[in-house]
mmCIF file of C-alpha atoms in Angstrom:
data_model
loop_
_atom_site.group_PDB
_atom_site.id
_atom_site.type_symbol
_atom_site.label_atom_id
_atom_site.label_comp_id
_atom_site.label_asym_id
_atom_site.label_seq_id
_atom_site.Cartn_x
_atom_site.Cartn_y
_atom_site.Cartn_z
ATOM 1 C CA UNK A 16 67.187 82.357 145.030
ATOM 2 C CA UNK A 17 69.428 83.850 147.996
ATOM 3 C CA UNK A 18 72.435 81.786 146.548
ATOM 4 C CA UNK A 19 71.494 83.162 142.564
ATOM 5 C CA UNK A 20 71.691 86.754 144.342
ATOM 6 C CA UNK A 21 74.688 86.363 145.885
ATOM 7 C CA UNK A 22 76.624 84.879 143.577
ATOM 8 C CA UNK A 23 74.939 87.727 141.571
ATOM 9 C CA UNK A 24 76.218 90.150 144.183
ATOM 10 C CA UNK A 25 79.782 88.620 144.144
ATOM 11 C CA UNK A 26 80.089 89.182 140.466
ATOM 12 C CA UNK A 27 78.959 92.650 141.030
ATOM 13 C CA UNK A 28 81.942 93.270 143.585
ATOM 14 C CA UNK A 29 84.108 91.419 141.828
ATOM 15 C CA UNK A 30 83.758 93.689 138.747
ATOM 16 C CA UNK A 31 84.427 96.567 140.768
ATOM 17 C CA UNK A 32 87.501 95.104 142.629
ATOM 18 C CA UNK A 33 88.992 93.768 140.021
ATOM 19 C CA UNK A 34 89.489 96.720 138.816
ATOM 20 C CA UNK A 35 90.817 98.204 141.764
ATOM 21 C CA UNK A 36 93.091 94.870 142.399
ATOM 22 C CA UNK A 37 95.191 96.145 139.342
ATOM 23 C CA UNK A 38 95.920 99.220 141.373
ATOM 24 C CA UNK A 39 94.363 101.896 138.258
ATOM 25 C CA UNK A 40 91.507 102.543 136.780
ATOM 26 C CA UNK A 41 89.990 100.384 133.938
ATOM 27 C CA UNK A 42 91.639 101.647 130.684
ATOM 28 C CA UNK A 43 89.210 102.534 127.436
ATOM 29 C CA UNK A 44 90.338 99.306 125.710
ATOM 30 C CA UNK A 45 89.868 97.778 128.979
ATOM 31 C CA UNK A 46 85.700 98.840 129.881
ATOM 32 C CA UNK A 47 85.054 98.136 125.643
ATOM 33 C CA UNK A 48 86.085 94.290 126.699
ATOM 34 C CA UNK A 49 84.199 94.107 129.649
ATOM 35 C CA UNK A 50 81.397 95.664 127.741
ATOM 36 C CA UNK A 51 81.383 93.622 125.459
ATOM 37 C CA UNK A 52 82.031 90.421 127.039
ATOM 38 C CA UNK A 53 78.992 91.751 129.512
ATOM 39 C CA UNK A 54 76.786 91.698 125.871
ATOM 40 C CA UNK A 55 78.011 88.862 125.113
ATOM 41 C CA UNK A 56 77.201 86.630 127.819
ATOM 42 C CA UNK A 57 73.384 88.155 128.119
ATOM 43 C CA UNK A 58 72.780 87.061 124.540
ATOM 44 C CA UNK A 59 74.459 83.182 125.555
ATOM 45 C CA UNK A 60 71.993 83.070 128.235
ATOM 46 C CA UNK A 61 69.063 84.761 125.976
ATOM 47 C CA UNK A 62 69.504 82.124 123.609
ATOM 48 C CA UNK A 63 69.685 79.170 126.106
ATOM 49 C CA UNK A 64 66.545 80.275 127.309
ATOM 50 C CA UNK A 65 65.004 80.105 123.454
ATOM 51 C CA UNK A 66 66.040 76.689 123.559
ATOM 52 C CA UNK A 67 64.134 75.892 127.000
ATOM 53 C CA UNK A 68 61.205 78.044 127.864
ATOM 54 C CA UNK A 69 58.069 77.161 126.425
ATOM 55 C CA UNK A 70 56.891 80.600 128.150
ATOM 56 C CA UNK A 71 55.195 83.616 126.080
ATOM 57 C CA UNK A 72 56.788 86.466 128.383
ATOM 58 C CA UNK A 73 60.011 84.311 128.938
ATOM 59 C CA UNK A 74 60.456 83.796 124.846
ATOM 60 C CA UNK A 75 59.859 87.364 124.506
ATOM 61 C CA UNK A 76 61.459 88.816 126.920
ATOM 62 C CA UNK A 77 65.032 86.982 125.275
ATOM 63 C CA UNK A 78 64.622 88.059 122.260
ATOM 64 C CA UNK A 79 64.262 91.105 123.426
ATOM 65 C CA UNK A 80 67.564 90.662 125.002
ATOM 66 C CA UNK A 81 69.757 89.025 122.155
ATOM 67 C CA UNK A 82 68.008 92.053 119.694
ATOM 68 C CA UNK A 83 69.299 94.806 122.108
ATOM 69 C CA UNK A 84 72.414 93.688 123.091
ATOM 70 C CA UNK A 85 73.664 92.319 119.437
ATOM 71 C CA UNK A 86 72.353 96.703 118.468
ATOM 72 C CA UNK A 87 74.931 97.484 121.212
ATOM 73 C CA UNK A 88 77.618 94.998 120.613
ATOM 74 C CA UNK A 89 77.532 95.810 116.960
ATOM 75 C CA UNK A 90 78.000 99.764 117.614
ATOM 76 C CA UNK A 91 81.051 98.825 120.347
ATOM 77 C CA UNK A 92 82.566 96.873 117.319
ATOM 78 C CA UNK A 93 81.699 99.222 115.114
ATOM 79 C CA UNK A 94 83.276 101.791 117.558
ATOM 80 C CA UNK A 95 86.442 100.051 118.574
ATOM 81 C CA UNK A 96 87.305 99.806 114.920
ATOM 82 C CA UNK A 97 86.616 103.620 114.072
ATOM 83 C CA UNK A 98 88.855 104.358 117.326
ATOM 84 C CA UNK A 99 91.357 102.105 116.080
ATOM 85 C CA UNK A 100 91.166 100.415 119.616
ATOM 86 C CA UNK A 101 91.740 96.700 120.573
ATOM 87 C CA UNK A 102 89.298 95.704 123.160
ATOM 88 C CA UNK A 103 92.219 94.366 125.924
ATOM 89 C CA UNK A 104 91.094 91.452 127.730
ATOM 90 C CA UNK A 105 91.228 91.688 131.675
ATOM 91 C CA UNK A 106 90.497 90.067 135.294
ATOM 92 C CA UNK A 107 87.037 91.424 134.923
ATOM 93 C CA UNK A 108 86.536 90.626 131.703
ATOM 94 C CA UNK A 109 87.597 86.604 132.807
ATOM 95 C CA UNK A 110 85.602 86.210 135.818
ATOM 96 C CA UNK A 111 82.686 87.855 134.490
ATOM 97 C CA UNK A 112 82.776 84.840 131.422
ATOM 98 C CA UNK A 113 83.892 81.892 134.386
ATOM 99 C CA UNK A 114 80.975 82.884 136.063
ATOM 100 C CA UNK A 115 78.488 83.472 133.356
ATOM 101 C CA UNK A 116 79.515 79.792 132.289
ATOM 102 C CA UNK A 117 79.047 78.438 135.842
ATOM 103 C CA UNK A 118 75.658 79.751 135.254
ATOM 104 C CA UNK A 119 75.065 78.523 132.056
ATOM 105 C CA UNK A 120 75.804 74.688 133.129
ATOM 106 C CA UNK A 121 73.606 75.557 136.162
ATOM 107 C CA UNK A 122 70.747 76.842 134.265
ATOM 108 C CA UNK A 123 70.933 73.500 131.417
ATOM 109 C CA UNK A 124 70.087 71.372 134.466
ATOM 110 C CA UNK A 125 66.306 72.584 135.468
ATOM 111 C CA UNK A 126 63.441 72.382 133.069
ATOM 112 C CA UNK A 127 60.228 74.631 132.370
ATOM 113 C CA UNK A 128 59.070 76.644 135.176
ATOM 114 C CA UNK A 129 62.104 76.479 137.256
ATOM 115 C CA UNK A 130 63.733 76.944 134.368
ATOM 116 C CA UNK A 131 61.646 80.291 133.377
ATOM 117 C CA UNK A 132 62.090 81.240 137.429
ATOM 118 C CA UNK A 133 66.345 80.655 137.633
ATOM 119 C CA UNK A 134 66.608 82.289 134.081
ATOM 120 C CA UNK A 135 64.643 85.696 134.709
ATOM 121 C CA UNK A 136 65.461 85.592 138.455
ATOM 122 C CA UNK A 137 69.494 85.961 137.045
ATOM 123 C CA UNK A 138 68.665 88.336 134.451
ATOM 124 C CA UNK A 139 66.889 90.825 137.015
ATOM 125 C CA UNK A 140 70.513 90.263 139.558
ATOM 126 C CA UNK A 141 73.021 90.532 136.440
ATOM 127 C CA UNK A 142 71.761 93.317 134.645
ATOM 128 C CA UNK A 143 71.468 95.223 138.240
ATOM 129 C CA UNK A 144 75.020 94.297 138.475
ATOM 130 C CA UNK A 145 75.896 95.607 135.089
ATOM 131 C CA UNK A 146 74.080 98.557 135.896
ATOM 132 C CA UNK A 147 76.069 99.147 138.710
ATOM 133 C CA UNK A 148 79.597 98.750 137.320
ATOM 134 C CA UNK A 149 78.027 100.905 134.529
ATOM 135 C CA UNK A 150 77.049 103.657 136.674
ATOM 136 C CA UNK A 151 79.946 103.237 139.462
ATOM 137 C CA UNK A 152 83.031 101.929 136.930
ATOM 138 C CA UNK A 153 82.877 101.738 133.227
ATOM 139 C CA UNK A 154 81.367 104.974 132.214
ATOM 140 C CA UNK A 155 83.053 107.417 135.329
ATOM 141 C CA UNK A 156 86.508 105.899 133.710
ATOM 142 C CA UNK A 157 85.649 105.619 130.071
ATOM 143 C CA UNK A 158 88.185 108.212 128.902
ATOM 144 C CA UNK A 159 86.691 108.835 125.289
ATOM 145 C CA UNK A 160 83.001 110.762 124.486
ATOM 146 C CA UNK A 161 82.003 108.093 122.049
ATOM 147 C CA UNK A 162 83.092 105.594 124.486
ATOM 148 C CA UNK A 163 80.741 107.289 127.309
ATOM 149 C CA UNK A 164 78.117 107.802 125.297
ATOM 150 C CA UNK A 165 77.787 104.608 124.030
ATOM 151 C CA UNK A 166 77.485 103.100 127.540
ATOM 152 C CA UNK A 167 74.955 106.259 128.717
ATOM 153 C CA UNK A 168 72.858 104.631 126.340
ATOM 154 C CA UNK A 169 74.172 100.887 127.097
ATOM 155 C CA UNK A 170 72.738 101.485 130.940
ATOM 156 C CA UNK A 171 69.713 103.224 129.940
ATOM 157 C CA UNK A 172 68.467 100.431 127.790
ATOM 158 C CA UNK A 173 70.145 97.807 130.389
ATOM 159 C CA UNK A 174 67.704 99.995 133.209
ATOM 160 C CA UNK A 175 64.947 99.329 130.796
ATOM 161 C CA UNK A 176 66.005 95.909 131.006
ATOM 162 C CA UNK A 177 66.400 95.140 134.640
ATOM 163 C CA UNK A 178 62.786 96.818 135.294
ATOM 164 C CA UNK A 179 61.410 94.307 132.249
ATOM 165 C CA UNK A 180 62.946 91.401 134.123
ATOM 166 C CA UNK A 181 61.403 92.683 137.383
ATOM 167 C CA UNK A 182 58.194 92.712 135.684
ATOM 168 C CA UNK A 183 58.622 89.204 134.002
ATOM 169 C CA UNK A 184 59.874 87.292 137.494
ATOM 170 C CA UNK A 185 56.603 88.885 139.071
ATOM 171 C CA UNK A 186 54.511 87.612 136.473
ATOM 172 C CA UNK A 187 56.005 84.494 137.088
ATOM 173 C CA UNK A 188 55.410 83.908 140.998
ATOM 174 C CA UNK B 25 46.315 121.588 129.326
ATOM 175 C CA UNK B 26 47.229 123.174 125.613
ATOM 176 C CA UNK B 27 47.343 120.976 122.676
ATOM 177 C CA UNK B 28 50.666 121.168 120.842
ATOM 178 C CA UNK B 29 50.133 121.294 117.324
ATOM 179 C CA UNK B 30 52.417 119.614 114.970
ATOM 180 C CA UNK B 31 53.609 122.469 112.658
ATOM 181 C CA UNK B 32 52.335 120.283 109.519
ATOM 182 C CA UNK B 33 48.708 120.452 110.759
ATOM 183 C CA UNK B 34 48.821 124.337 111.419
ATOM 184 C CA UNK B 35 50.098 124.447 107.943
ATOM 185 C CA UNK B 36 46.979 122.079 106.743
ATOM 186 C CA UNK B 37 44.811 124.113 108.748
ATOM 187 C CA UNK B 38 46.152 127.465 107.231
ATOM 188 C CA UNK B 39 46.119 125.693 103.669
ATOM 189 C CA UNK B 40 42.364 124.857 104.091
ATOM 190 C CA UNK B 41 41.364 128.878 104.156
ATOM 191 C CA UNK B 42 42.524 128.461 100.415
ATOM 192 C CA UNK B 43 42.148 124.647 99.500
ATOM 193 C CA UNK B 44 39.918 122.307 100.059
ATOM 194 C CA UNK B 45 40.025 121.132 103.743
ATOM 195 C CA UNK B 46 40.396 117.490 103.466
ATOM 196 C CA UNK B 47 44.354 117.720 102.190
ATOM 197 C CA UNK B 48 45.675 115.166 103.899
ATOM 198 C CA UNK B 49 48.574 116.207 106.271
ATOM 199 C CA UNK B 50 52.234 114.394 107.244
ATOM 200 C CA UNK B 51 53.430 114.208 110.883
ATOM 201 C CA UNK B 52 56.032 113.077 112.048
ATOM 202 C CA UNK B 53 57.592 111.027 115.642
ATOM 203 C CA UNK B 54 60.573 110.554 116.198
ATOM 204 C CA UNK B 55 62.096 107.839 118.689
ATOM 205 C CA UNK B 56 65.362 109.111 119.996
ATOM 206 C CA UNK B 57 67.381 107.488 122.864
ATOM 207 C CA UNK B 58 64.796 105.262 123.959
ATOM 208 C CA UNK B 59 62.202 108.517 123.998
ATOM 209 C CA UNK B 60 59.411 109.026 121.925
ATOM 210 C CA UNK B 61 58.631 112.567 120.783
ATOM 211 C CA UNK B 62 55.940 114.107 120.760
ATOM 212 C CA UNK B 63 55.037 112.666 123.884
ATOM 213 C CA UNK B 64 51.427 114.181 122.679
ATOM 214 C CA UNK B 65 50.946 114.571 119.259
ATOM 215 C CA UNK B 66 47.560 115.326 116.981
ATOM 216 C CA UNK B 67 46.477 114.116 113.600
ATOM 217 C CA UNK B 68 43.723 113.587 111.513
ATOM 218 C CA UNK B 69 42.175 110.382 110.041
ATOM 219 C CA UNK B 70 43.936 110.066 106.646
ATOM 220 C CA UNK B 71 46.957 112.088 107.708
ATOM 221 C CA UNK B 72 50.293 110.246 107.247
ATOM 222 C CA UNK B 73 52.376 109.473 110.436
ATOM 223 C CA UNK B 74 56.495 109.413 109.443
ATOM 224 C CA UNK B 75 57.597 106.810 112.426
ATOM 225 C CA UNK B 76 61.578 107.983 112.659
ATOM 226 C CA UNK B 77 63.769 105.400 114.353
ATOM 227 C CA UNK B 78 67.324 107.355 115.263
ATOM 228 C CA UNK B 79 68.120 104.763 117.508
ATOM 229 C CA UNK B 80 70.669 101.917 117.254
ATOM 230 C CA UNK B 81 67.646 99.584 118.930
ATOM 231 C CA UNK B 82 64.429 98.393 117.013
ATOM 232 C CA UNK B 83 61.064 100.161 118.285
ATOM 233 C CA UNK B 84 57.231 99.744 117.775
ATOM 234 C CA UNK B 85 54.543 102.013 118.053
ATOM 235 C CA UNK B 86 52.107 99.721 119.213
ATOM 236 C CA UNK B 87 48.282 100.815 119.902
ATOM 237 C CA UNK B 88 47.312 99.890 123.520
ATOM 238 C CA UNK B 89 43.712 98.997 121.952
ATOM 239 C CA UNK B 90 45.342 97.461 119.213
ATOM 240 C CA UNK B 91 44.721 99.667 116.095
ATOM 241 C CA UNK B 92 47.855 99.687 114.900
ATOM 242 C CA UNK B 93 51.109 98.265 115.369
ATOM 243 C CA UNK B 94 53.852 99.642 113.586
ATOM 244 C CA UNK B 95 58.185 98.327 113.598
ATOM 245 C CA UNK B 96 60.942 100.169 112.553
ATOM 246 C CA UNK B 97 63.941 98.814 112.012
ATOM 247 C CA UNK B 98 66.839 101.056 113.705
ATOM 248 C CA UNK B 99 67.986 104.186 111.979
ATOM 249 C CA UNK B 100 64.931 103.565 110.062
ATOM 250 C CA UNK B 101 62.122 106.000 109.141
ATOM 251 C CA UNK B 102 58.377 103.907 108.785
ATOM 252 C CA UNK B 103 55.517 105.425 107.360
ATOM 253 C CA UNK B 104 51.984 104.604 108.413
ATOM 254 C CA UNK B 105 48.371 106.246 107.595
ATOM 255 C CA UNK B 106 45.853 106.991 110.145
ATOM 256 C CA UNK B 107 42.284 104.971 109.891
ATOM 257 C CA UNK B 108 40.385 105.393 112.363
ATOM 258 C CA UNK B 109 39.969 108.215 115.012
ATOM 259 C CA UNK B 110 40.411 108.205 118.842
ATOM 260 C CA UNK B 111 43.167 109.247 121.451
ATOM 261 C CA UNK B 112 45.378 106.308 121.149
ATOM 262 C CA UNK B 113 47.874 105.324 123.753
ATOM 263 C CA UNK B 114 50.717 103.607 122.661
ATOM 264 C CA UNK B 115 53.932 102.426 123.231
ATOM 265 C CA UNK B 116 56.849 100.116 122.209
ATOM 266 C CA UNK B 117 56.694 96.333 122.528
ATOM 267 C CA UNK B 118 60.280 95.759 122.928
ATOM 268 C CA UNK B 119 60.814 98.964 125.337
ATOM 269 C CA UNK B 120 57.874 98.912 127.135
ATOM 270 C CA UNK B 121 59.255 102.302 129.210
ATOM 271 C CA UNK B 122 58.520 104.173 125.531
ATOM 272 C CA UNK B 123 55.165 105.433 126.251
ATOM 273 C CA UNK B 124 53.082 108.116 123.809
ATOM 274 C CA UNK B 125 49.556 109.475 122.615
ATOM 275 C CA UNK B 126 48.637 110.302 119.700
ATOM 276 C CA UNK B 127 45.145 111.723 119.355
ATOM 277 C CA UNK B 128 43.288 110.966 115.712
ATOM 278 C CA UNK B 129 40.202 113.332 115.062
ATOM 279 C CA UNK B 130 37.712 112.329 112.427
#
C-alpha cells in the first residue's frame, strides 16, 4: 500500500518536474498530450480490471471510468482537431505511460480481492495525482479558453472520481 | 423554506382558473457540468419531466427508493412521466456527487 502511494506520489512529482526540467512551462500541444495520455491510461487500467474483478462496486466503478474518460478523450480529440493542434509528445507524457505500464504488469499478477484492493487503492493515488497536476500544472499553463475549460471540467469529474474511489477502497476493507 | 415553482406549473395552475385542472404540465431539469438544476423542483403525478443532458458525460436520474430510473445519453434530452407521488430524492448512478429532489403531489 505505502509502496502503491509512493510510487503514486513519485509520478505526481514527476509530472510536475518534468515540466520544470525543460526549463518552460508545458506548451498547449504539450498539457493536450499529457491529458490525453492521462485518459488514456485510466481506461487501460479500467478495462484490465473488467477482465479481473468479479466485484459489483469494482465492475462498476470501471465502467464508470472507461465511460467518462473516453466523453473526455473524445472532446480533447475533437478539440485538438478544431484548434488545428498536434498533441506534442513529452517527458511527462513518457513517464506517465512507463509507469502506468509498470503498473499494469504489476496489477496482472494478483487475483480477486487483492486484485479489487491494488486496483482501486491506485485509482484513489492516480487520479489525486492527476488532480494535482490539473490544479497545480496543466490548467494554470493551458494557454487557450477551450483548452482550460475542457480540463475545469476534466478535474471536476476526475474530483468526482477520486472521492468514488475513496468510497469504493472503503467498502472494500 | 419557499417552494420554487417551475414556471410551467404556475402556468398550469393559472390555466386551471379557465380549463379543466387536470392538464397535465411539462418540467424540465437540466444536468449541466456535473450539476443538476433545479436542485428542488415540483410536479404533479402525470406531469411530464424533460431530463436535459448538456453534458459531454452520461447521467441518470435515479430514485433513491427506486421509482424511477431514468439515462440520458450526453447532449441528450430524455423524457419521462411522473406515476406516482412523493418527495423523491435522487441522484445519478454514474456521478454519485449529482444529488436532487423532486417532489410529486397527487
Amino acid at each position: 500500500m505505502f509502496v502503491r502511494l509512493s510510487a503514486a506520489i513519485a509520478a505526481m512529482s514527476l509530472l510536475s518536474s518534468a515540466a520544470l526540467a525543460q526549463g518552460a512551462k508545458p506548451t498547449d500541444p504539450q498539457i493536450a498530450h499529457i491529458a490525453y495520455t492521462a485518459g488514456v491510461i485510466d481506461i487501460a487500467a479500467a478495462k484490465q480490471a473488467l477482465t479481473k474483478t468479479g466485484n459489483k462496486e469494482v465492475k462498476a466503478f470501471a465502467e464508470d471510468m472507461v465511460r467518462d474518460h473516453e466523453a473526455v478523450n473524445k472532446q480533447a480529440l475533437d478539440l485538438v482537431k478544431k484548434l488545428k493542434v498536434t498533441p506534442e509528445d513529452n517527458d511527462t507524457s513518457r513517464t506517465l505511460s512507463k509507469n502506468a505500464a509498470d503498473k499494469l504488469a504489476e496489477l496482472a499478477k494478483l487475483k480477486d480481492a487483492e486484485f479489487d484492493k491494488a486496483y482501486v487503492a491506485n485509482e484513489v493515488a492516480y487520479h489525486k495525482a492527476v488532480d494535482s497536476a490539473l490544479e497545480t500544472t496543466l490548467i494554470p499553463n493551458s494557454g487557450n479558453a477551450e483548452l482550460k475549460s475542457l480540463l475545469q471540467t476534466g478535474l471536476k469529474i476526475f474530483q468526482g472520481h477520486e472521492q468514488h474511489a475513496e468510497h469504493v477502497a472503503a467498502a472494500l476493507k | 423554506m419557499t417552494p420554487r415553482w417551475p414556471l410551467s406549473i404556475v402556468a398550469a395552475l393559472a390555466l386551471g382558473v379557465m380549463s379543466v385542472s387536470a392538464h397535465a404540465a411539462t418540467i424540465q431539469i437540466t444536468m449541466e457540468n456535473l450539476v443538476i438544476s433545479p436542485a428542488e423542483a415540483s410536479a404533479k403525478v402525470g406531469d411530464t419531466v424533460e431530463w436535459i443532458n448538456k453534458d459531454i458525460f452520461a447521467h441518470t436520474a435515479t430514485a433513491q427508493n427506486g421509482d424511477w430510473d431514468v439515462t440520458m445519453p450526453p447532449k441528450k434530452t430524455v423524457t419521462s412521466v411522473l406515476k406516482k407521488a412523493g418527495i423523491i430524492e435522487y441522484y445519478c448512478r454514474f456521478h454519485p456527487n449529482m444529488k436532487a429532489t423532486l417532489t410529486v403531489t397527487p
